[in-house]
Coordinates of C-alpha atoms in Angstrom, one line a residue:
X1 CA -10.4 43.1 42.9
X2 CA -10.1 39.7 42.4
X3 CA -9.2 37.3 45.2
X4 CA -5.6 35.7 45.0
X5 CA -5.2 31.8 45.5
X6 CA -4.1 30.4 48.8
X7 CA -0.4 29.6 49.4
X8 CA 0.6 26.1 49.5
X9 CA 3.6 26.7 51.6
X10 CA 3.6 25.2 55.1
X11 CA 5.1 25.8 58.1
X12 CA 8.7 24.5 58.8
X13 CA 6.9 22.8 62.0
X14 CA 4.0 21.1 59.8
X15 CA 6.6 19.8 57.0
X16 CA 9.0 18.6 59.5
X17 CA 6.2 16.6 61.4
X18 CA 5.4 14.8 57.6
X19 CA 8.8 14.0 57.1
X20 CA 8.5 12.3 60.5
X21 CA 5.4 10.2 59.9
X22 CA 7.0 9.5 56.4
X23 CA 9.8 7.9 58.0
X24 CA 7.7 6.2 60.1
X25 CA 5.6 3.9 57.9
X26 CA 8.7 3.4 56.1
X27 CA 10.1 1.7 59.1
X28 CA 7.3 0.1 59.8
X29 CA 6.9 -1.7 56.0
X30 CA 10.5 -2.9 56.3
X31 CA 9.6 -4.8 59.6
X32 CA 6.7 -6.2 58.6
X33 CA 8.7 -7.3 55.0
X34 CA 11.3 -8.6 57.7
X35 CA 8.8 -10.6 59.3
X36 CA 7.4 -11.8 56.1
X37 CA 11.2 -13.3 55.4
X38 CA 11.1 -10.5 52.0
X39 CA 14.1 -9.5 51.8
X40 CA 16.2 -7.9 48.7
X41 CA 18.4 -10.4 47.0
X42 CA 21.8 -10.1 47.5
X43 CA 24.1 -9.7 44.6
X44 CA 26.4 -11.8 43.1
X45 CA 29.7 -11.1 44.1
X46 CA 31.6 -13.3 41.8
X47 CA 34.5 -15.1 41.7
X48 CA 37.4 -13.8 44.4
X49 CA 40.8 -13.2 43.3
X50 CA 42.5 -15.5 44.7
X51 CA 39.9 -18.4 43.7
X52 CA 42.1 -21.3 42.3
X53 CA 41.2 -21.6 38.5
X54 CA 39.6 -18.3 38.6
X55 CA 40.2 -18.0 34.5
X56 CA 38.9 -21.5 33.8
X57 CA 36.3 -20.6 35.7
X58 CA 34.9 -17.2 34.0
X59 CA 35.3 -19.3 30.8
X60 CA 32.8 -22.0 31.5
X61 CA 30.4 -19.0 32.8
X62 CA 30.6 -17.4 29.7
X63 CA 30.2 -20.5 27.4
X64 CA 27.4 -21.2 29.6
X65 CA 25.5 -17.9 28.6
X66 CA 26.7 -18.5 25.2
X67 CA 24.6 -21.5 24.8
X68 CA 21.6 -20.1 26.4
X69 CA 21.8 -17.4 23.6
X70 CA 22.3 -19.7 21.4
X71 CA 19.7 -21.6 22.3
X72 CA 17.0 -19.1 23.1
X73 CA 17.7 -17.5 19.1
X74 CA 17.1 -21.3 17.9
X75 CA 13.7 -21.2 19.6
X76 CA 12.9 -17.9 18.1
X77 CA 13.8 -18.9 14.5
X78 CA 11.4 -22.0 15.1
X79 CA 9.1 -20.2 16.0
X80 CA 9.0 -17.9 13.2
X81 CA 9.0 -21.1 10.8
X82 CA 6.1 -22.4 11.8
X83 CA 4.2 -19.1 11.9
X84 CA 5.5 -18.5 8.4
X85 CA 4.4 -22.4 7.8
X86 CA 0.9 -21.6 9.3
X87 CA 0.4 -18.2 7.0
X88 CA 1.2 -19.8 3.8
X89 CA -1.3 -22.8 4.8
X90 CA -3.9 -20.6 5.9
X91 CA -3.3 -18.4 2.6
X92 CA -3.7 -21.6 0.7
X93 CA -7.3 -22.5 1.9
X94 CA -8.5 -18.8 1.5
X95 CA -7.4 -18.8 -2.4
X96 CA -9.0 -22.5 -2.4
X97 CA -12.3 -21.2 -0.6
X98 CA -12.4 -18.0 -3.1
X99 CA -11.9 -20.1 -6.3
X100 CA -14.5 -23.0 -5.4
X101 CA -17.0 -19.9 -5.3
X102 CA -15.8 -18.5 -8.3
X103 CA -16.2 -21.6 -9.9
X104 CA -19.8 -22.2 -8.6
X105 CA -20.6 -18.8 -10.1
X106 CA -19.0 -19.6 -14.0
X107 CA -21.3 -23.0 -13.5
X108 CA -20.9 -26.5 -15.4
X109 CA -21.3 -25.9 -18.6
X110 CA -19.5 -22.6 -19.2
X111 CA -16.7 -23.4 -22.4
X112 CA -14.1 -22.2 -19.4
X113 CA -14.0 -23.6 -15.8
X114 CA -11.8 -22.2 -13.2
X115 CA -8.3 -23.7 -13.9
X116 CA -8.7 -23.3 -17.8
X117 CA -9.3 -19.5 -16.9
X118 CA -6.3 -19.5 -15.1
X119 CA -4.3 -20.9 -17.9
X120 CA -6.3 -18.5 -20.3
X121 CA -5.0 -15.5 -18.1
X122 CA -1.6 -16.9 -18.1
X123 CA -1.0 -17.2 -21.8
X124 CA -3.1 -14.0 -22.9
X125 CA -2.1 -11.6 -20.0
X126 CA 1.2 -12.6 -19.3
X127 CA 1.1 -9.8 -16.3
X128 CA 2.0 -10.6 -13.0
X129 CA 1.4 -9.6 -9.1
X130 CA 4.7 -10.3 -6.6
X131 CA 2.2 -13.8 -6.7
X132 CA 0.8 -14.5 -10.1
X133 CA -1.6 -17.2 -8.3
X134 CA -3.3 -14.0 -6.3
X135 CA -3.6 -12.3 -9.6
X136 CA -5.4 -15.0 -10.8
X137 CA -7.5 -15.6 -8.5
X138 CA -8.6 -11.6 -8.5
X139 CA -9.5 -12.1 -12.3
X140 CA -11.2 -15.4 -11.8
X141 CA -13.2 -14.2 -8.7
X142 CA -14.4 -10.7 -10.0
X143 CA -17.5 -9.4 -11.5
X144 CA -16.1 -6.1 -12.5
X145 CA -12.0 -4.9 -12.5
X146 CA -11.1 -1.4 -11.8
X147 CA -7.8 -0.9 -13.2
X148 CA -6.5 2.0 -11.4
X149 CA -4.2 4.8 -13.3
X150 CA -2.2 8.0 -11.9
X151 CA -4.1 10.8 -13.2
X152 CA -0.4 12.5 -14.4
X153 CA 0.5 9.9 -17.0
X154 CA -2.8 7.4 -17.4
X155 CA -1.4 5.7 -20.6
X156 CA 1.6 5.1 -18.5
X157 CA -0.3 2.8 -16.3
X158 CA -2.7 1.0 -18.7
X159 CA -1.7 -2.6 -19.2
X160 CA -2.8 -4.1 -22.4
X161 CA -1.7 -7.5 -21.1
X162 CA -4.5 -7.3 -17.9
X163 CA -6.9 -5.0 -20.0
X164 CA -7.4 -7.9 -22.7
X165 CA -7.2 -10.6 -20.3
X166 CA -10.3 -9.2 -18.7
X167 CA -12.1 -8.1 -22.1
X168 CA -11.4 -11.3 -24.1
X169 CA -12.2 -13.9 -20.8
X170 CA -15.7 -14.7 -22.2
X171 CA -17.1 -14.2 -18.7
X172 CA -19.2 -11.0 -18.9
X173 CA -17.2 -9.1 -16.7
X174 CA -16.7 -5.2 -16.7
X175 CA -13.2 -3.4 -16.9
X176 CA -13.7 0.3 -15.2
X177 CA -10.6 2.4 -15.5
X178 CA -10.4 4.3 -11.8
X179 CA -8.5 8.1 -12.6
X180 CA -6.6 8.9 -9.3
X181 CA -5.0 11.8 -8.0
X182 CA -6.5 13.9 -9.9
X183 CA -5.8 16.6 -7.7
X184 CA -2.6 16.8 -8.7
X185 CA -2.8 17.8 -12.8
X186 CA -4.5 20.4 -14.0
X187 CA -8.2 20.5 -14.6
X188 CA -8.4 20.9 -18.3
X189 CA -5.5 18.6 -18.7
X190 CA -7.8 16.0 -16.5
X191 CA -11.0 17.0 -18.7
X192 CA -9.3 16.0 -22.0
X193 CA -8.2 12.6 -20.2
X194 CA -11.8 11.6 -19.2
X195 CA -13.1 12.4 -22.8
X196 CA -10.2 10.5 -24.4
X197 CA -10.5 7.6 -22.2
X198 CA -14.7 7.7 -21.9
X199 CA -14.6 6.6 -25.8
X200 CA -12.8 3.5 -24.8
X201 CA -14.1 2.1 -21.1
X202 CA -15.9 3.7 -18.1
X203 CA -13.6 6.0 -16.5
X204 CA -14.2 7.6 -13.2
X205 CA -12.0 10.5 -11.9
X206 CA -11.3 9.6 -8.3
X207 CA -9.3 11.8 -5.5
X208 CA -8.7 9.6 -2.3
X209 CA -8.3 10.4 1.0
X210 CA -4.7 9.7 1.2
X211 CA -4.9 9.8 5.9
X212 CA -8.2 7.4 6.6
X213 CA -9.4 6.9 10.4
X214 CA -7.6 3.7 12.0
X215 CA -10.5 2.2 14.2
X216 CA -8.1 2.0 17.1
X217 CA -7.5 5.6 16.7
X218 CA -11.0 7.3 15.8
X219 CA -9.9 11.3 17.2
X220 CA -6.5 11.1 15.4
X221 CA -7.8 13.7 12.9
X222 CA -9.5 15.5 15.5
X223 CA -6.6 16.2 17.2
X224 CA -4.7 17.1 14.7
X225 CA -7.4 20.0 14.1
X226 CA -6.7 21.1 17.1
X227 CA -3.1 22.1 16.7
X228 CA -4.1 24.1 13.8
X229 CA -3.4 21.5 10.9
X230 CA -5.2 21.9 7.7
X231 CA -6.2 18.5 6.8
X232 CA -9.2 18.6 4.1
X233 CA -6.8 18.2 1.3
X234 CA -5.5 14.5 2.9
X235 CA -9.1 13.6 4.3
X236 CA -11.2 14.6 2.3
X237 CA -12.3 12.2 -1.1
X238 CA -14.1 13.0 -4.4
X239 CA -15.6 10.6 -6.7
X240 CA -16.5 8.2 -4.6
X241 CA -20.3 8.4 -4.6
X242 CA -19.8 8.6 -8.5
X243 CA -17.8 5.1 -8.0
X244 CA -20.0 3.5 -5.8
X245 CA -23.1 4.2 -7.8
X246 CA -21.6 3.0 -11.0
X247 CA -21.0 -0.5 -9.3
X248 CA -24.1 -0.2 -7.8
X249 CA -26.2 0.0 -11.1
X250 CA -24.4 -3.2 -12.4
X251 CA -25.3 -5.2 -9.0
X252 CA -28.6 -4.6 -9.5
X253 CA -28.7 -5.5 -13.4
X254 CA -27.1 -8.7 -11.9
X255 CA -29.1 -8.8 -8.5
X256 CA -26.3 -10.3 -6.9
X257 CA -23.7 -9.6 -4.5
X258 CA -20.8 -8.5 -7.0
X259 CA -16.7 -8.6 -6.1
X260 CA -14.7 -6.0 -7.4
X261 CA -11.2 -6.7 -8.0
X262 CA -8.6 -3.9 -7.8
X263 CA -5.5 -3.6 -10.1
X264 CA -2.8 -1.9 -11.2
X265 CA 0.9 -0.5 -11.0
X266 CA 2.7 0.5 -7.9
X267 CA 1.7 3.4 -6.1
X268 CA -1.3 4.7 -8.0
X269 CA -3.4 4.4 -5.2
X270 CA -5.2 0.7 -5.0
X271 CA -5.4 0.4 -1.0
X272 CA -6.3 4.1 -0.6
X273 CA -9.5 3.8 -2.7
X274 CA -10.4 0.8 -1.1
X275 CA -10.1 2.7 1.9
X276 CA -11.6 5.6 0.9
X277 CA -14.7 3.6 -0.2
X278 CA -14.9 1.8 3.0
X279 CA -14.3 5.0 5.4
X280 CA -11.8 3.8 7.4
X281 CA -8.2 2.4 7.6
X282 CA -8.9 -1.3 5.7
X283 CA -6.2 -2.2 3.8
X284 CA -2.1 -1.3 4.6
X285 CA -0.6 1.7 2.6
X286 CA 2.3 3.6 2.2
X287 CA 5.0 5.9 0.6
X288 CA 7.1 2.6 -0.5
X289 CA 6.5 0.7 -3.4
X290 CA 4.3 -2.9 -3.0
X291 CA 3.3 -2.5 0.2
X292 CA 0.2 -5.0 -0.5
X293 CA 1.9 -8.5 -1.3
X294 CA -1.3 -10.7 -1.1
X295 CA -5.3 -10.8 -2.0
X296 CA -7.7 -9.1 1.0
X297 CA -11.3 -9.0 1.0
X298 CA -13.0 -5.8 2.3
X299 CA -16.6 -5.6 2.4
X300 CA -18.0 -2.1 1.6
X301 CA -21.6 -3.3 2.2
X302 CA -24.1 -6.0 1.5
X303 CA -23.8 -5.5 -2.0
X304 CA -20.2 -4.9 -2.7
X305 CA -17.0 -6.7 -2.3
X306 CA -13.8 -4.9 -3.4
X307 CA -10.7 -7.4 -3.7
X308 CA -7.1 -6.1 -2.9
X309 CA -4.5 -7.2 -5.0
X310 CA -0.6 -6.8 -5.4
X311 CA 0.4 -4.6 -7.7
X312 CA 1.7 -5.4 -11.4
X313 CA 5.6 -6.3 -12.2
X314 CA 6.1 -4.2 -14.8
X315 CA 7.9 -6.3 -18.1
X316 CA 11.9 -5.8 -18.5
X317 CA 11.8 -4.7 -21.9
X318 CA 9.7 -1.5 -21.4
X319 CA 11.6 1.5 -21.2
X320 CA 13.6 3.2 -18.8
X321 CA 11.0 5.7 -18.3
X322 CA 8.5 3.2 -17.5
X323 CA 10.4 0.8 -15.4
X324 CA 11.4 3.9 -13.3
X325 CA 7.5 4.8 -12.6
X326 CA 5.5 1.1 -12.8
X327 CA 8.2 -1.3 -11.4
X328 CA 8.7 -2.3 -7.7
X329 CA 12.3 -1.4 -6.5
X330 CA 14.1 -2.4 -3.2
X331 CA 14.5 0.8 -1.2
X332 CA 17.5 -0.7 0.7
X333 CA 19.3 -2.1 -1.8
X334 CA 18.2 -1.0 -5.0
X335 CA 20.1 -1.4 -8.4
X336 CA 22.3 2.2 -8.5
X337 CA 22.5 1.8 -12.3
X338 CA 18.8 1.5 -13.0
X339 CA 18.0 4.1 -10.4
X340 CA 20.5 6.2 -12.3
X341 CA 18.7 5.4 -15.3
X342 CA 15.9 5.8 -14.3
X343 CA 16.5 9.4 -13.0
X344 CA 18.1 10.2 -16.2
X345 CA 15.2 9.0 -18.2
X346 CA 12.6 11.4 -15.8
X347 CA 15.2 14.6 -16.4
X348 CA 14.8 13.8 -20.3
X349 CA 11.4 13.7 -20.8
X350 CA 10.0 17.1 -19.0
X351 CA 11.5 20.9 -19.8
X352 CA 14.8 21.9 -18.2
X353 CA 13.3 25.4 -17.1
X354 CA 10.0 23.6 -15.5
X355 CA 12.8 21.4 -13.3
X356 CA 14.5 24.4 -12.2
X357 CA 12.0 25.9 -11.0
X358 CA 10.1 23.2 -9.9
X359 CA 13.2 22.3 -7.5
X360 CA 14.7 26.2 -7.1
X361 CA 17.9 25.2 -8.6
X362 CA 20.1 26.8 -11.2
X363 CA 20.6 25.9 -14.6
X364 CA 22.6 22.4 -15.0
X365 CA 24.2 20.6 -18.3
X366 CA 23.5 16.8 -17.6
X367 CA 21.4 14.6 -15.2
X368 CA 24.7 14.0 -12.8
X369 CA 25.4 17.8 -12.4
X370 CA 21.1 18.0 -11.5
X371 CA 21.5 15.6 -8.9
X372 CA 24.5 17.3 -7.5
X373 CA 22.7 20.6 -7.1
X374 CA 20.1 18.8 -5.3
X375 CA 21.7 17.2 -2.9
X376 CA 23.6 20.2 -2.1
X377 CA 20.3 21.8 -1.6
X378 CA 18.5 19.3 0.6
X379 CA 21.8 18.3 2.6
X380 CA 22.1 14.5 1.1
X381 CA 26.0 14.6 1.5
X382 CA 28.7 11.9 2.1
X383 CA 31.5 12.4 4.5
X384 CA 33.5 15.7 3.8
X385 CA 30.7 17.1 2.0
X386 CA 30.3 15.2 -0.8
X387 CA 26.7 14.9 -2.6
X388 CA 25.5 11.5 -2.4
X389 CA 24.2 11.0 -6.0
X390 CA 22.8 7.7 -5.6
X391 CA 20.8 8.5 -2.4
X392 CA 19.2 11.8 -4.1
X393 CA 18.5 9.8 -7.2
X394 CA 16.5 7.6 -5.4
X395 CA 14.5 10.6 -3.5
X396 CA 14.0 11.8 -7.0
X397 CA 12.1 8.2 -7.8
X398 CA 10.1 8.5 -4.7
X399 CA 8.9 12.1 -5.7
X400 CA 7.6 11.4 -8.9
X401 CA 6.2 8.4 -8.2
X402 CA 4.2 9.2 -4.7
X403 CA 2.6 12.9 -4.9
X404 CA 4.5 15.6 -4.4
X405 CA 5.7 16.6 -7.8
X406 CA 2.8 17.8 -9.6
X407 CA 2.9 16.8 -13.7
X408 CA 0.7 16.2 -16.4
X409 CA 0.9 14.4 -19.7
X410 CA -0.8 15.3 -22.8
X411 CA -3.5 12.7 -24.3
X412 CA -2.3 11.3 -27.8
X413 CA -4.0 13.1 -30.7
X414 CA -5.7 10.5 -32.6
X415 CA -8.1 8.3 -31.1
X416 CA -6.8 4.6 -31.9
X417 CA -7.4 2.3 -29.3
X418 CA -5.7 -1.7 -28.8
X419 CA -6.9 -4.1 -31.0
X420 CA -8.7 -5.7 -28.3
X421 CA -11.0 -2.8 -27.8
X422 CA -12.9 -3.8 -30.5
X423 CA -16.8 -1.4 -31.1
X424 CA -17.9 -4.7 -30.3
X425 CA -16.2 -5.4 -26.8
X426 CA -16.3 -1.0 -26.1
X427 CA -20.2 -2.0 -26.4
X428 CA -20.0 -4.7 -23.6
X429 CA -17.6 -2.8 -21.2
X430 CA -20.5 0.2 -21.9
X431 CA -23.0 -2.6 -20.6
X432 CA -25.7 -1.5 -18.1
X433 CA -23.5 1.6 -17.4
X434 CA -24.8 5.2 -18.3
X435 CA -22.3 7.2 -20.1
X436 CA -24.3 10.4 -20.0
X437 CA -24.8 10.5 -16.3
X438 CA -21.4 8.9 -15.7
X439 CA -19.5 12.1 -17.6
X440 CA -22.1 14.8 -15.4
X441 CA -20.9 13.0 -11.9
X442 CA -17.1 13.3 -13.8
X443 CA -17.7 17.1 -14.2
X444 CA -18.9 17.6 -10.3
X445 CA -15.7 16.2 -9.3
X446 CA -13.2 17.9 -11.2
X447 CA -15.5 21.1 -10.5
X448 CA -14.8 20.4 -7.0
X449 CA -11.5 19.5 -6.4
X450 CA -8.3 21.7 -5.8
X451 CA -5.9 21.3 -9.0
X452 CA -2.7 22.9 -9.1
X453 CA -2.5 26.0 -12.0
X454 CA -1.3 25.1 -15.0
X455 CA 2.1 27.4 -15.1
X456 CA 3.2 25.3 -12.1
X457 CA 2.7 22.1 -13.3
X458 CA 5.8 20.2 -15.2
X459 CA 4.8 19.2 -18.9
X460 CA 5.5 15.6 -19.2
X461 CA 6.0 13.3 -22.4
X462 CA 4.3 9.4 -21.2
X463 CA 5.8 6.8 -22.8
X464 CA 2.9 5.3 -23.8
X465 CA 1.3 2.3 -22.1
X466 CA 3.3 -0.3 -19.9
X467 CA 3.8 -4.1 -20.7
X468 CA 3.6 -6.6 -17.7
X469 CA 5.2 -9.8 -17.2
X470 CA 6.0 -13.6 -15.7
X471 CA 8.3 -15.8 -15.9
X472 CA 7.4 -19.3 -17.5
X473 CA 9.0 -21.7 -15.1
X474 CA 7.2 -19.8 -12.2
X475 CA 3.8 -19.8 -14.3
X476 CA 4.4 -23.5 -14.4
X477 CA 5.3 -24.2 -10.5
X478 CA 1.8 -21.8 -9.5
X479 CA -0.3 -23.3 -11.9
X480 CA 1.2 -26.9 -10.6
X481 CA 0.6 -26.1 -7.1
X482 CA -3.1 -24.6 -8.0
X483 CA -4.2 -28.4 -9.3
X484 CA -2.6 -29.9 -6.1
X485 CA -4.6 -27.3 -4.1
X486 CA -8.0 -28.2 -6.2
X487 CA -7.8 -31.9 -5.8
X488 CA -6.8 -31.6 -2.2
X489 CA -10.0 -29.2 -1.6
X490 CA -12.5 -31.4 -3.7
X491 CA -14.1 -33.6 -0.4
X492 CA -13.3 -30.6 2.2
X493 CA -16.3 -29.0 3.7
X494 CA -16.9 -25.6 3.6
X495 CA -14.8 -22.8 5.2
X496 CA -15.1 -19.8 6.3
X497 CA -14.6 -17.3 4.2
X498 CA -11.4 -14.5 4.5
X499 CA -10.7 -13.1 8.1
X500 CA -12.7 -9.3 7.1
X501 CA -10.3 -6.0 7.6
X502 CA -13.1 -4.1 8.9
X503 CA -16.9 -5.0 10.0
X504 CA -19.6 -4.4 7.6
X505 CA -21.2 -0.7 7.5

């Protein structure tokens, strides 16, 4: 028989006799405070009642606070000047520091040097980050660009406006197109994509590990394991030891440390592959749109340097389809018509059955009555019950353009790529990378990942690629402030380089 634990109750005359003692050193600590002259403050107990001027009084008390408030929110919006004042300045010697070494690199004699670049990228590109000067200095400052596409509608996110900036620079660099999430399409529908876009650039199909280890919380997964959460699909990555070799082979051609800059649209996955690469939580993401807003330097080892950018701003005269998708809208106050439209425009280009049951709704007439079903089904209601249209609109955005909807676009029939992608300039980008090996790593991945079955994936008709844009005046106030920054850099001596997210591996 097993042995039961002992009791912990006590004796009325044991307890009693603590209580005692308890009561004791109590009295004792207050005599010694006494002693001490500690005593508890007294309160405040106002203004009597029958003070003369009692009203005036309170009056001059409360205007009294009300300048201290006044005064204490004055110091805190100083404050937050000068830190504001102390960012930008700092920001400004980084992008001075990163362009003096870019410039080194092009050397003298090069028929471009750093500022004519600029201007070059300006005028051919005309794409633009929230700050067109960090997207410049990307371009300048990188060996190779990985434009990075969403694996559901990769014409979608090609820019011709970056692509031919980078082909047509005269610098020798290397544009890599970067498939991601390409566990969410099918896997012959993500076959047919690498071989269509494998005759125009390298193209490596990428899944990354969307929940990445933060350094000040290394068991956070580990924990999670242990209340019996399945998290290989979020932590695990494919493709990149395929990635990393591919921009390993070109460091060595060049036996140099090489930069990789990182573009693209908004949410197809920039920060995660850098973080994915790197192992650990580098760079910021999220579910909202332009979450990265300047350049950031992570070192993935001796050999490699991947630059984050900001995304691109998608041009106002693309469609509605692909301003919904590629453009950067305010969550808290976004424009209801073009979130409308936008919404509208998703609806019309994917099958009505697909939708249904996609969302497990029944059959609807127009995009206002589809909008009304689903908010009745998810509970988005105004006061009295009334479906809030403009709030489930914008949920709508957010799941096609994160990663829970799962959709695929067809690749267009005919091969017929820009006119910058000339056999000539398909034959550079090809440069010192091997195709053969590059399309056997391509099939391990897609062998390896988890995609979604066909039947339950929506059919989805891409709107073809996605022009980018900036506005002249502000191309002319960046590029102004640039050749201030140059000529007040030229007799500075050398900086340190940008603060590092993470230590080297």
């Amino acid at each position: 028989a097993e042995l039961r634990k002992a009791s912990k109750r006590l004796t009325c005359h044991k307890r009693y006799k603590i209580q005692k003692k308890i009561r004791e050193h109590h009295r004792k600590v207050r005599k010694e405070a006494k002693k001490r002259g500690h005593r508890k403050p007294k309160k405040d107990p106002g203004i009597p009642g029958a003070a003369p001027f009692k009203e005036e009084l309170l009056r001059e008390a409360e205007q009294r606070k009300q300048r201290l408030e006044a005064l204490k929110q004055k110091q805190k919006l100083n404050r937050q000047k000068e830190h504001e004042k102390k960012r930008k300045l700092d920001a400004k010697k980084n992008a001075a520091k990163i362009t003096e070494t870019a410039k080194g690199k092009v050397g003298v004699g090069h028929d471009f040097d750093s500022l004519k670049f600029m201007k070059h990228c300006q005028m051919v590109c005309s794409v633009l980050f929230e700050s067109s000067l960090f997207l410049m200095q990307v371009l300048e400052a990188s060996d190779v660009v990985l434009e990075v596409l969403d694996a559901r509608d990769p014409m979608g996110c090609r820019c011709p406006q970056l692509e031919e900036a980078v082909v047509c620079s005269g610098h020798g660099k290397k544009l890599v197109l970067v498939l991601n999430k390409i566990d969410l399409v099918p896997k012959e529908n993500l076959q047919k994509w690498l071989d269509y876009l494998n005759k125009e650039l390298p193209t490596v199909a990428f899944k990354s590990a969307t929940l990445t280890k933060d350094k000040s919380m290394p068991d956070l997964v580990t924990k999670r394991r242990r209340a019996n959460v399945d998290l290989s699909s979020s932590t695990e990555c494919f493709g990149s030891k395929c990635l990393l070799r591919l921009l390993q082979e070109y460091a060595t051609t060049q036996n140099k440390v090489i930069q990789v800059g990182v573009v693209g649209f908004p949410n197809v996955g920039k920060s995660s592959i850098i973080n994915s690469l790197k192992g650990v939580r580098a760079c910021n993401v999220g579910m909202t749109r332009g979450v990265t807003v300047s350049m950031q330097i992570v070192h993935i080892d001796k050999q490699r340097k991947m630059l984050d950018s900001p995304s691109i701003i998608a041009d106002p005269s693309n469609s509605a389809l692909a301003l919904a998708l590629r453009s950067i809208t305010d969550t808290e106050e976004p424009d209801l018509a073009a979130v409308l439209e936008g919404a509208d425009a998703i609806l019309n280009h994917c099958s009505k059955q697909q939708l249904m049951l996609c969302y497990t709704i029944p059959d609807f007439s127009n995009t206002e009555e589809f909008l009304t079903l689903l908010a009745q089904k998810r509970g988005v209601l105004k006061k009295g019950g009334i479906p809030d249209i403009e709030n489930i609109a914008k949920v709508l955005l957010c799941d096609w353009t994160g990663a829970r909807i799962r959709y695929h676009s067809q690749p267009p029939e005919s091969q017929t790529p820009p006119p910058y992608l000339t056999e000539d300039k398909i034959a550079e980008m090809w440069d010192s990378f091997n195709l053969k090996k590059l399309e056997q790593e391509n099939t391990t991945t897609v062998q390896a990942v988890k995609s979604p079955n066909p039947a339950s994936s929506i059919i989805f008709q891409s709107a073809g690629m996605t022009n980018g844009t900036i506005e002249e005046n502000q191309v002319t106030e960046e590029a102004t402030e640039w050749e201030d920054m140059q000529t007040s850099n030229e007799g500075e001596e050398e900086e340190e380089d940008f603060t590092e997210s993470d230590e080297e591996e």
